[in-house]
Coordinates of C-alpha atoms in Angstrom, one line a residue:
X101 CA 128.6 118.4 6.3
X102 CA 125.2 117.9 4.3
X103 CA 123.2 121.2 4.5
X104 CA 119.6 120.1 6.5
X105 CA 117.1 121.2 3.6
X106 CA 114.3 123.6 4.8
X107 CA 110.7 122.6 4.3
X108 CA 109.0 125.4 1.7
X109 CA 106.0 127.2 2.3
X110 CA 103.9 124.6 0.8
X111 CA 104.6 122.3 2.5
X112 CA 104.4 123.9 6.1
X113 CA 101.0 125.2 5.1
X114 CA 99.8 121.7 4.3
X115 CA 101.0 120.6 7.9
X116 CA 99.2 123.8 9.4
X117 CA 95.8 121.8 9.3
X118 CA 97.2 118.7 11.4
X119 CA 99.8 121.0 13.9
X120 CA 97.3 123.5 14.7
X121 CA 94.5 120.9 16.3
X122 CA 97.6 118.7 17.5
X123 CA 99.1 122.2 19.1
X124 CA 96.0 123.4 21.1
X125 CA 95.4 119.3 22.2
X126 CA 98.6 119.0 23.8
X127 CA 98.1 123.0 25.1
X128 CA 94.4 121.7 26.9
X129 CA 96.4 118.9 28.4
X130 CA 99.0 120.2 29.7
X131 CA 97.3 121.1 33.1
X132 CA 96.2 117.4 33.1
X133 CA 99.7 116.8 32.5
X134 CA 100.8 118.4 35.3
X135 CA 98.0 117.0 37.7
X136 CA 99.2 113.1 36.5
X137 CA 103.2 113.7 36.9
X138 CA 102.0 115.5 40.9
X139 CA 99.6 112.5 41.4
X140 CA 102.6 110.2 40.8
X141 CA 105.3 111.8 43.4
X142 CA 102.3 112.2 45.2
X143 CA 102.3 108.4 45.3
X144 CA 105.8 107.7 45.2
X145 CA 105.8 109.1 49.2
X146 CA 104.7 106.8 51.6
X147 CA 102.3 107.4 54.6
X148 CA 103.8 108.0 57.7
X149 CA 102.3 106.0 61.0
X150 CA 104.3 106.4 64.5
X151 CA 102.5 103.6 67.4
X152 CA 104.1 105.2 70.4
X153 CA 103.9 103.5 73.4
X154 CA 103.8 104.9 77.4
X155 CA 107.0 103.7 79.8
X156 CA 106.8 100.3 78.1
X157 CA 109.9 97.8 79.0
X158 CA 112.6 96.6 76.5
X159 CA 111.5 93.0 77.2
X160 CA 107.7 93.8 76.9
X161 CA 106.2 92.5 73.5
X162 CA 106.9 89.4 72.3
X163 CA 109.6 90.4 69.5
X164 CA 112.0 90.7 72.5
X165 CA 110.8 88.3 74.9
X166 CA 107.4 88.8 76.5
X167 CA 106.4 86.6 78.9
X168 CA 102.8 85.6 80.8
X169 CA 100.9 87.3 77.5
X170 CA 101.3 87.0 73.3
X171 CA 101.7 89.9 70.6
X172 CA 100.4 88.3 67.9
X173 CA 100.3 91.4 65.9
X174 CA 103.8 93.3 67.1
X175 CA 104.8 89.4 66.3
X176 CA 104.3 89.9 62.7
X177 CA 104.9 93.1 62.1
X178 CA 108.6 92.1 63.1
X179 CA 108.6 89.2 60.8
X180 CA 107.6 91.6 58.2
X181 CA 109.6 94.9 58.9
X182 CA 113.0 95.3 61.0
X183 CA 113.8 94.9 64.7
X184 CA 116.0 97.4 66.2
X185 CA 117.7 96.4 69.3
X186 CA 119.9 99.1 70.1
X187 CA 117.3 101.9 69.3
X188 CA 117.3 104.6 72.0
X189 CA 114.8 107.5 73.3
X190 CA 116.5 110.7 74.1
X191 CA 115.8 110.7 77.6
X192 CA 114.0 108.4 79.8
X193 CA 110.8 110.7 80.9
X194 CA 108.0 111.7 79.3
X195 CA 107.9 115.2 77.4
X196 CA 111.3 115.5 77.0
X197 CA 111.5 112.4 74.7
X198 CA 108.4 113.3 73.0
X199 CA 110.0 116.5 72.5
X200 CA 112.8 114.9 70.8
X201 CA 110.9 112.5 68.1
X202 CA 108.7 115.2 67.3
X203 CA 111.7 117.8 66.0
X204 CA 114.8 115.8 65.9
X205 CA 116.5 117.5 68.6
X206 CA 118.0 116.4 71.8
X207 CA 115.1 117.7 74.2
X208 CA 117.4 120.3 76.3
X209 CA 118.6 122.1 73.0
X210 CA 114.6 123.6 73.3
X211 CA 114.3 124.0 76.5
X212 CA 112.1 121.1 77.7
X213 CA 112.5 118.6 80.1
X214 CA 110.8 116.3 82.8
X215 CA 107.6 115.6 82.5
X216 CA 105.4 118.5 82.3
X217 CA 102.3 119.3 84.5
X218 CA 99.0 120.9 84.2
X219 CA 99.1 124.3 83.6
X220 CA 103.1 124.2 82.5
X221 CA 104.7 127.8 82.0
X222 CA 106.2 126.3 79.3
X223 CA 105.7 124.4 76.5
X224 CA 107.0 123.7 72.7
X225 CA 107.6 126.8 71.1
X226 CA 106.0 127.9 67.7
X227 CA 110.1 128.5 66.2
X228 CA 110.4 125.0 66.2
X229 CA 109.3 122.9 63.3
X230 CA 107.7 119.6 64.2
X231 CA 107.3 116.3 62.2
X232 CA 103.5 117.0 60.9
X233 CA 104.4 120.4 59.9
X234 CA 107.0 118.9 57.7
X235 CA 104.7 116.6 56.2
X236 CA 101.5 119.4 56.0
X237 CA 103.9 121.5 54.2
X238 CA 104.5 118.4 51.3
X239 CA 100.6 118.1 51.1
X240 CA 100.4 115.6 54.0
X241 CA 96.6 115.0 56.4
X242 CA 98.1 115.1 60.1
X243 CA 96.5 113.6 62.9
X244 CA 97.5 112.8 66.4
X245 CA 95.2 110.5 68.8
X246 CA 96.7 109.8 71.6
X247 CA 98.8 111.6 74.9
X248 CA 100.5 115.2 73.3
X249 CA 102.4 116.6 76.6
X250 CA 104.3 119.2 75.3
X251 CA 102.5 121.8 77.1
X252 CA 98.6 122.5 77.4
X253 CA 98.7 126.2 77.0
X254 CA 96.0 126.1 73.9
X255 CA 99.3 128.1 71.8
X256 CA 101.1 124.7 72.7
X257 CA 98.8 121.8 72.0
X258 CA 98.9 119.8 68.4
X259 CA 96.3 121.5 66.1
X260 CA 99.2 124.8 66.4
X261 CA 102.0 122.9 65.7
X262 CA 101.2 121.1 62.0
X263 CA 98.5 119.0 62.9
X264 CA 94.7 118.8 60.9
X265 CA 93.0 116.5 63.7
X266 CA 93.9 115.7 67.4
X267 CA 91.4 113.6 70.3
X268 CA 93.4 113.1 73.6
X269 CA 95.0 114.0 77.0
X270 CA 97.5 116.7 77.4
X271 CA 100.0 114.8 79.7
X272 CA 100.4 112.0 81.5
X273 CA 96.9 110.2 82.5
X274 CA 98.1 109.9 85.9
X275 CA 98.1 113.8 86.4
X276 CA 94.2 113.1 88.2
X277 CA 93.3 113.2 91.7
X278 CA 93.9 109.6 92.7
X279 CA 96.8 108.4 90.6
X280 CA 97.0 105.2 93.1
X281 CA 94.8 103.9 96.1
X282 CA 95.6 106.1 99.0
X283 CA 96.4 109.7 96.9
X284 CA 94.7 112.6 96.9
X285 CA 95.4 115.4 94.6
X286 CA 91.9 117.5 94.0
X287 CA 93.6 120.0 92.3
X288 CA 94.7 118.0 89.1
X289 CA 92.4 117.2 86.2
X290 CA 92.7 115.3 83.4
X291 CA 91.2 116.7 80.2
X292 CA 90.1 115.1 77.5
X293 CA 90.4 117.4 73.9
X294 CA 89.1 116.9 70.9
X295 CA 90.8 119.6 68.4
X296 CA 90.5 122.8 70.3
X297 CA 87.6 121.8 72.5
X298 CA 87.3 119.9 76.3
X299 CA 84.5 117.2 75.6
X300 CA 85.3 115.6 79.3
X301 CA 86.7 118.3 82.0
X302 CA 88.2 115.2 84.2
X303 CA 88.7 112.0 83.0
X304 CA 87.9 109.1 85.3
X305 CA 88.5 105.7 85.3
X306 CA 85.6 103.9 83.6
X307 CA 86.9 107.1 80.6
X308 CA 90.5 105.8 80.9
X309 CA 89.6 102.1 80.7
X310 CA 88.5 103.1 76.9
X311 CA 91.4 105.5 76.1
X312 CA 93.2 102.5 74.2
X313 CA 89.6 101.9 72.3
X314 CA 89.0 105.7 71.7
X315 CA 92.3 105.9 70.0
X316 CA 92.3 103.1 67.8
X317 CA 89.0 104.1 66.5
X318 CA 90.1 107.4 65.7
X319 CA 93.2 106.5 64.2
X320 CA 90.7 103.5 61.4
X321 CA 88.6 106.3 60.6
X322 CA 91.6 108.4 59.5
X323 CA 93.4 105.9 57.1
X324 CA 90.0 105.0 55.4
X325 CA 89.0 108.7 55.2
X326 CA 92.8 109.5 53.9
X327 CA 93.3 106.3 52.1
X328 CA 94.0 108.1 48.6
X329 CA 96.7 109.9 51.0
X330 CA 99.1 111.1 51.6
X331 CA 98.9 111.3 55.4
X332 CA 100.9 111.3 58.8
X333 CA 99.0 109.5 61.9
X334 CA 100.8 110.0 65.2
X335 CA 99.4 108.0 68.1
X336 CA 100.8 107.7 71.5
X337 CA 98.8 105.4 73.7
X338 CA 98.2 106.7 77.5
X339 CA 99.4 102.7 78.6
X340 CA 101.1 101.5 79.9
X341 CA 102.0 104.1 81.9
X342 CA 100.0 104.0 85.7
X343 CA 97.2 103.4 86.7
X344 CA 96.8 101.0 84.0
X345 CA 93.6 100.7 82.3
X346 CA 92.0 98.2 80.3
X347 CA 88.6 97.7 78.2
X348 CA 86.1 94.5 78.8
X349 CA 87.7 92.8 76.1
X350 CA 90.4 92.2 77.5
X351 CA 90.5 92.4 81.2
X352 CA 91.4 89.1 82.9
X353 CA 92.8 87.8 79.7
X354 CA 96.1 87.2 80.5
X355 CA 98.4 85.0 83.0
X356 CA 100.5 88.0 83.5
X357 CA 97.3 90.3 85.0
X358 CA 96.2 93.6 84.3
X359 CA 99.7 94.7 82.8
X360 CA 99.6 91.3 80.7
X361 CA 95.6 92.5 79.6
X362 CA 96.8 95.9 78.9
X363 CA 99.6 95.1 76.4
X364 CA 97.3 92.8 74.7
X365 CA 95.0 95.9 74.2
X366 CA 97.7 97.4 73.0
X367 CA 98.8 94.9 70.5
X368 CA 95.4 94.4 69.1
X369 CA 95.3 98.5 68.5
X370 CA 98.4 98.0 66.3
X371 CA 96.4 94.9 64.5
X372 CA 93.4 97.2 64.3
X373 CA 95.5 99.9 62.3
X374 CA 98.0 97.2 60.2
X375 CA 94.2 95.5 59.2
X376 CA 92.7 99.0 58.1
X377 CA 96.2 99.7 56.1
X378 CA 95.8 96.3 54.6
X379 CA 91.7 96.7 53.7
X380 CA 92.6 100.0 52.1
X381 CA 95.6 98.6 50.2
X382 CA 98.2 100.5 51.7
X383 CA 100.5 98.1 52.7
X384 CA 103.3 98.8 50.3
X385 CA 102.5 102.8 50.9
X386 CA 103.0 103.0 54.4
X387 CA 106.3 103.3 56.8
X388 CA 104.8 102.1 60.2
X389 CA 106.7 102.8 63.4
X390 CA 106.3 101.1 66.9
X391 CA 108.1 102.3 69.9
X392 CA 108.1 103.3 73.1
X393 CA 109.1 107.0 74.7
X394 CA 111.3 105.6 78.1
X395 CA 111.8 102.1 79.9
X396 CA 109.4 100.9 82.5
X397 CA 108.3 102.3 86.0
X398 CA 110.0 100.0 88.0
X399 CA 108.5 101.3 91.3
X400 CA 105.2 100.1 90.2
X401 CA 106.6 95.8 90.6
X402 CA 103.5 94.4 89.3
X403 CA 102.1 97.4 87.1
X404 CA 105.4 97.8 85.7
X405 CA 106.8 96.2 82.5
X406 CA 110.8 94.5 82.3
X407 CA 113.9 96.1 80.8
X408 CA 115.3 92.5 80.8
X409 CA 118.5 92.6 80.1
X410 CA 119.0 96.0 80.5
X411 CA 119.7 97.8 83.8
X412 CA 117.2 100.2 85.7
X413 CA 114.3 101.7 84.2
X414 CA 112.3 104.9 83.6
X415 CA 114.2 108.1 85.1
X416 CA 117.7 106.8 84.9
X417 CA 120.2 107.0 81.5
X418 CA 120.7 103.3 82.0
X419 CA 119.8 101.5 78.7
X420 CA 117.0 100.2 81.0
X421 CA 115.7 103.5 80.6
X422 CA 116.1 104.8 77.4
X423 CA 116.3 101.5 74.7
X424 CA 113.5 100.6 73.5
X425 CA 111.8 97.8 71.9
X426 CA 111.1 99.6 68.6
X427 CA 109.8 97.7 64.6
X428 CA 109.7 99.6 61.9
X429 CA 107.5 98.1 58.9
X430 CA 107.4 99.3 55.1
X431 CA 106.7 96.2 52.6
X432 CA 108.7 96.5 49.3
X433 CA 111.0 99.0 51.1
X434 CA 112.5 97.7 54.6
X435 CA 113.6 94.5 54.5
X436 CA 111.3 91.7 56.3
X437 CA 112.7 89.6 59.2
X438 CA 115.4 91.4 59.8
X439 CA 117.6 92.7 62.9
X440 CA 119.4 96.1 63.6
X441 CA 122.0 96.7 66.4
X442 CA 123.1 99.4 65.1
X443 CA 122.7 102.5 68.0
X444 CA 120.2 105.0 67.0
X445 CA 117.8 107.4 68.5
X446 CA 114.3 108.9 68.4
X447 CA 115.6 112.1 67.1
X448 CA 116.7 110.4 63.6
X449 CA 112.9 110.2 62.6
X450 CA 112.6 113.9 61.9
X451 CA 115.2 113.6 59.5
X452 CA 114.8 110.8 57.9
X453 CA 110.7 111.2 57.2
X454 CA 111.2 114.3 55.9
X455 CA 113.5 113.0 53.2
X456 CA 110.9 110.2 52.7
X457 CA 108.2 112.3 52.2
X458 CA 110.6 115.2 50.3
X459 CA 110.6 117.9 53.2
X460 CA 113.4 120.1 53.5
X461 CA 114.7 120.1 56.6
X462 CA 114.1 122.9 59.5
X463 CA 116.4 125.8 59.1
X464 CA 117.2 125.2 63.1
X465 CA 119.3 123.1 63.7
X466 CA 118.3 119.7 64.3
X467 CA 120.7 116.3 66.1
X468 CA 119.1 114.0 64.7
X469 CA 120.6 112.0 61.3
X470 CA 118.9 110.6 58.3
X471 CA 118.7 106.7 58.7
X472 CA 116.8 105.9 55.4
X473 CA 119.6 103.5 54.5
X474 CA 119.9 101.7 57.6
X475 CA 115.5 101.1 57.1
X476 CA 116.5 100.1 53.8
X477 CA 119.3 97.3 54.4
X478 CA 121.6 99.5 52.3
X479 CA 123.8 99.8 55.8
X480 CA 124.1 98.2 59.0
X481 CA 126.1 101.3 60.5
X482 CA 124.6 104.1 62.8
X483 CA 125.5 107.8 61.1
X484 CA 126.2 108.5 64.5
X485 CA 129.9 108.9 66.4
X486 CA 128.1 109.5 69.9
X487 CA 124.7 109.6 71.5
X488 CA 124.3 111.7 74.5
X489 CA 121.7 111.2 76.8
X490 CA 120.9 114.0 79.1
X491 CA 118.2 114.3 82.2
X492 CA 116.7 116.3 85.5
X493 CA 117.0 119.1 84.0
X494 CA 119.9 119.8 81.9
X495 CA 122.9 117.0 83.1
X496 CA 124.7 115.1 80.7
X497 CA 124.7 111.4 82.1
X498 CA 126.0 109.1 79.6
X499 CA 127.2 108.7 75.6
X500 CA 127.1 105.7 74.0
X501 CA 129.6 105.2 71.1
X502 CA 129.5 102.0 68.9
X503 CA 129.4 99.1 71.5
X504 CA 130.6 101.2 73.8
X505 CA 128.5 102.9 76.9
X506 CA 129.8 105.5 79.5
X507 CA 128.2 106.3 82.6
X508 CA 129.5 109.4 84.1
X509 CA 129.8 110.8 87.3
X510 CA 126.1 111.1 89.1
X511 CA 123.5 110.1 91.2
X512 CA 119.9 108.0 90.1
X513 CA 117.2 106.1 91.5
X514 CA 117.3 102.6 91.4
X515 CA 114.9 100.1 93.9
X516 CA 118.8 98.6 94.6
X517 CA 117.5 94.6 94.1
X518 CA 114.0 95.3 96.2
X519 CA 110.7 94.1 94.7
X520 CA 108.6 97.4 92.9
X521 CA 105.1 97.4 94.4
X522 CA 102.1 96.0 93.8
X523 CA 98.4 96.9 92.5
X524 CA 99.2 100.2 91.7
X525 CA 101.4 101.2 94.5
X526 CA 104.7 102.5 94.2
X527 CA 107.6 100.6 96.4
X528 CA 110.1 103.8 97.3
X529 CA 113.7 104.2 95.1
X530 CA 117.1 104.7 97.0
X531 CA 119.6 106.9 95.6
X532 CA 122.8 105.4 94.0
X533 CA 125.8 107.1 92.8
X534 CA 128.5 106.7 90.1
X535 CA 131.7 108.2 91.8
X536 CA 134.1 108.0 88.6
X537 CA 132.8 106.9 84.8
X538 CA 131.9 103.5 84.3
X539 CA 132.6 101.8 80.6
X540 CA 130.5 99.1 79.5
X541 CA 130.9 97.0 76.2
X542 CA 126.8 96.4 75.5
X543 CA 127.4 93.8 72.6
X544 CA 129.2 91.8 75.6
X545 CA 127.2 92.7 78.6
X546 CA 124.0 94.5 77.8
X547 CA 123.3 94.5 81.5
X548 CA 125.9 96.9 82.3
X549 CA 127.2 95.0 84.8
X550 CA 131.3 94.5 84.6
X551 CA 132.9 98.0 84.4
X552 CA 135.5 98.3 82.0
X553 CA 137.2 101.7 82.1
X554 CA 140.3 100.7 84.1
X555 CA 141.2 98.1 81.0
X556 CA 140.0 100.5 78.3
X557 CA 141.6 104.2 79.4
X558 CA 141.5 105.2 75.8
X559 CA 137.5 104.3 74.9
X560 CA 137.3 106.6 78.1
X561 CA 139.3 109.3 77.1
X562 CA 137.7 109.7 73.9
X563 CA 134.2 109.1 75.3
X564 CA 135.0 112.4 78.1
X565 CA 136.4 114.8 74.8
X566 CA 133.2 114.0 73.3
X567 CA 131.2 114.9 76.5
X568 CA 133.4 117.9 76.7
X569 CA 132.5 119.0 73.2
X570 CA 128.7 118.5 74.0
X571 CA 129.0 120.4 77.0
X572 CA 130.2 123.4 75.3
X573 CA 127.1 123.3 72.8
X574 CA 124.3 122.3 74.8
X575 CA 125.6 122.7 78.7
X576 CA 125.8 120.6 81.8
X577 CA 124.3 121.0 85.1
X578 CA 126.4 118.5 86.7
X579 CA 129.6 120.4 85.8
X580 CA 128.1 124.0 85.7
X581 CA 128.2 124.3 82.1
X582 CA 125.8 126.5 80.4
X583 CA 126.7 125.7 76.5
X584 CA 125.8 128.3 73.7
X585 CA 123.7 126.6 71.3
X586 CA 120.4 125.9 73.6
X587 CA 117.1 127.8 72.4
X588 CA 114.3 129.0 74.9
X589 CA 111.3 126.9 74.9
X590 CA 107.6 128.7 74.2
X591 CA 106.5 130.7 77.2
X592 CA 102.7 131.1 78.8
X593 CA 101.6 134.6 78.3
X594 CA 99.0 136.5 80.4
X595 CA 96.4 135.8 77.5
X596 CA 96.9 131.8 77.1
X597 CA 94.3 129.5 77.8
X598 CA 94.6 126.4 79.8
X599 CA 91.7 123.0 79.4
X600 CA 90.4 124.2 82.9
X601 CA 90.3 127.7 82.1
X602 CA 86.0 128.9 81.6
X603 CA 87.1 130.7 78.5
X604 CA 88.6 127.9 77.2
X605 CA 86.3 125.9 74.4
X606 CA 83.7 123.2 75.8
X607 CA 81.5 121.0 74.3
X608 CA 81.3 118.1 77.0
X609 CA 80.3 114.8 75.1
X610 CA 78.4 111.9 76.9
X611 CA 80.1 109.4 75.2
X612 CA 83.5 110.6 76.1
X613 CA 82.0 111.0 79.9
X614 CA 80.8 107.6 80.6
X615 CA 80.0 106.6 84.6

């Protein structure tokens, strides 16, 4: 081997004069260095938008078959992104699936369940790690504008629990006094927050008729004030969940009547948002979500949206309760027109955000499963074995496996081929009951209607040692289970603060209180 010849002294100390200046150049800008390569993963991580939608039907935009009213904008955002049509909510009520696409966990494994009222004792609880703090932790602006209802103790409401801005209702907006002609309930009030502070102590319904407005314009001035990003916008709509409200601008639009009017509102908010994504150029930069936390109210006839072809609706484990119409939209990233059956759930966007936007994940465990490569087209397959969908308030009702769906042993509501009501008035459920599991094959009969378990004993078989092995880890009420791996949800202390509370922040706000 040649021996690699030195350079003498001479001639390093004729180099000194060039190194030196060239040294302390690179040594000044290496912090700018730094800055650049952070700027670009900075922009390598998309902005994260979730549209979630209020008991709205499977069959109710016009991806899967609206009828009496268009989605013009849901319409394209389909033809550009993916349509999933086997994409389930944990359960089918209100703060327990909002529970579960918030932290990735089946909603019983915290603790929460039902639909949660004014002044709940309990509430999400500060252990468990939500999707905004995930993204505040990589950097991320966090808003929510929109219905929260994971408690409304001021330790449980948004701006505690990872997120910069929030302006909206606490629960349900038809917690009020007169939730449909004939009711009376004085001593419910619906607050409207913005941050920390009530700026209307009881919404009515001229307020309500401009929730859908409020929100949109909330959600445009945080992408153009975040447009050099990044940033995670979260906004669940109060419609079209009862009583229904619309603005002017839409009101008597539509052959299909004030639920027709109200999911037009609702598909020109997501145009609203799309346009100011598109005016700030972050089309390419931004993962868009639309979907819908349980099936429609059926009571409500008329007010009510359509689960066509699905069976039941809201409050039952049907897939009329918990599949929803859900598009997912990321230009450049998720391929455009295309369709996913594959079964997956509202808990798999915990997961899979936080490896978009390079999270760790929470050191709890989580149930949810990374789907980036089902967004992406790399797979058609779920990551899933089984889905279990629980309800009331810890009963294991069904699993769905593949094309496969069991029903198990129980009782739910169901208006049993009787009309739902009409102009706001609820027609009254009857109580059915499942005396042995049911199997259903959903790529054959989505409507769950031809029970299969007498010709497919070992579907069935498997299906039960699955429900078994969840009812060790997360309990059963219908079998008197109490599994070992569920976690206590946050608890009200003596020293919380509730909206209607005097010492709790005010600043009431004409606009927000118009007559």
């Amino acid at each position: 081997m040649q021996a690699r010849r030195l350079p003498n002294a001479s001639t390093m100390n004729a180099k000194l004069p060039v190194l030196i200046p060239a040294i302390l150049l690179a040594c000044l800008h290496a912090p700018n260095l730094a800055i650049a390569a952070a700027s670009l993963a900075k922009a390598d991580r998309p902005n994260i938008v979730i549209i979630y939608i209020d008991d709205m039907g499977y069959a109710d935009i016009g991806p899967f078959g609206a009828k009496g009213y268009t989605t013009p904008n849901l319409d394209r955002m389909a033809a550009q992104g993916m349509k999933f049509t086997s994409f389930y909510s944990a359960q089918a009520v209100c703060s327990a699936s909002r529970t579960a696409l918030m932290t990735g966990c089946y909603p019983n494994r915290l603790g929460i369940s039902g639909a949660l009222g004014p002044h709940s004792k309990v509430g999400i609880s500060s252990n468990e790690t939500t999707i905004a703090q995930l993204c505040k932790q990589q950097g991320y602006a966090t808003a929510i504008f929109g219905k929260w209802h994971l408690g409304d103790a001021l330790q449980f409401l948004p701006l505690q629990h990872g997120f910069d801005e929030y302006f909206g209702l606490p629960y349900s907006n038809d917690m009020t006094p007169h939730r449909y002609p004939g009711e009376t309930r004085d001593y419910m009030k619906l607050p409207l927050i913005n941050q920390n502070t009530v700026v209307n102590p009881d919404v009515g319904d001229a307020a309500q008729d401009q929730l859908t407005t409020w929100y949109t314009e909330h959600a445009v001035s945080f992408i153009h004030r975040h447009k050099d990003g990044p940033f995670f916008l979260y906004v669940p709509h109060a419609m079209v969940h009862v009583p229904l409200h619309v603005s002017d601008k839409f009101r008597g639009k539509t052959q299909r009547g004030l639920f027709g009017d109200v999911v037009e509102e609702l598909d020109w908010s997501v145009g609203q948002i799309l346009a100011a994504l598109r005016d700030d150029g972050l089309d390419d930069r931004t993962f868009v979500m639309f979907c819908s936390d349980n099936g429609p109210w059926l009571c409500f006839g008329d007010h009510a949206g359509s689960a066509y072809p699905l069976r039941e609706g809201k409050g039952t484990s049907w897939d009329g309760g918990v599949r929803e119409p859900t598009l997912m939209r990321w230009p450049g990233h998720i391929p455009a027109g295309r369709v996913c059956d594959a079964p997956l759930m509202t808990i798999d966007m915990l997961p899979t955000i936080a490896r978009l936007v390079g999270a760790n994940l929470p050191t709890n465990k989580i149930d949810g499963l990374d789907i980036t490569d089902v967004l992406t087209g790399k797979t058609d397959k779920s990551p899933h074995d089984v889905l279990y969908f629980y309800y009331h308030q810890n009963d294991l009702e069904s699993l769905r496996s593949g094309k496969w769906k069991l029903e198990l042993t129980r009782s739910y509501q169901s208006l049993n081929g009787q009309p739902g009501g009409t102009n706001g008035r609820p027609a009254k459920y009857v109580s059915l009951k499942i005396p042995q599991p049911e199997l259903y094959d959903l790529d054959a009969d989505p409507g769950q209607q031809h029970n299969l378990s007498a010709r497919q004993p070992e579907v069935v078989t498997r299906l039960l040692a699955a429900a078994e092995r969840m009812r060790a880890e997360l309990g059963d009420g219908l079998t008197k289970q109490t599994g070992t791996e569920r976690r206590a949800p946050g608890k009200v202390t003596d020293q919380d603060l509730f909206p209607s509370d005097d010492a709790f922040p005010k600043a009431f706000d004409s606009k927000y209180r118009p007559k």
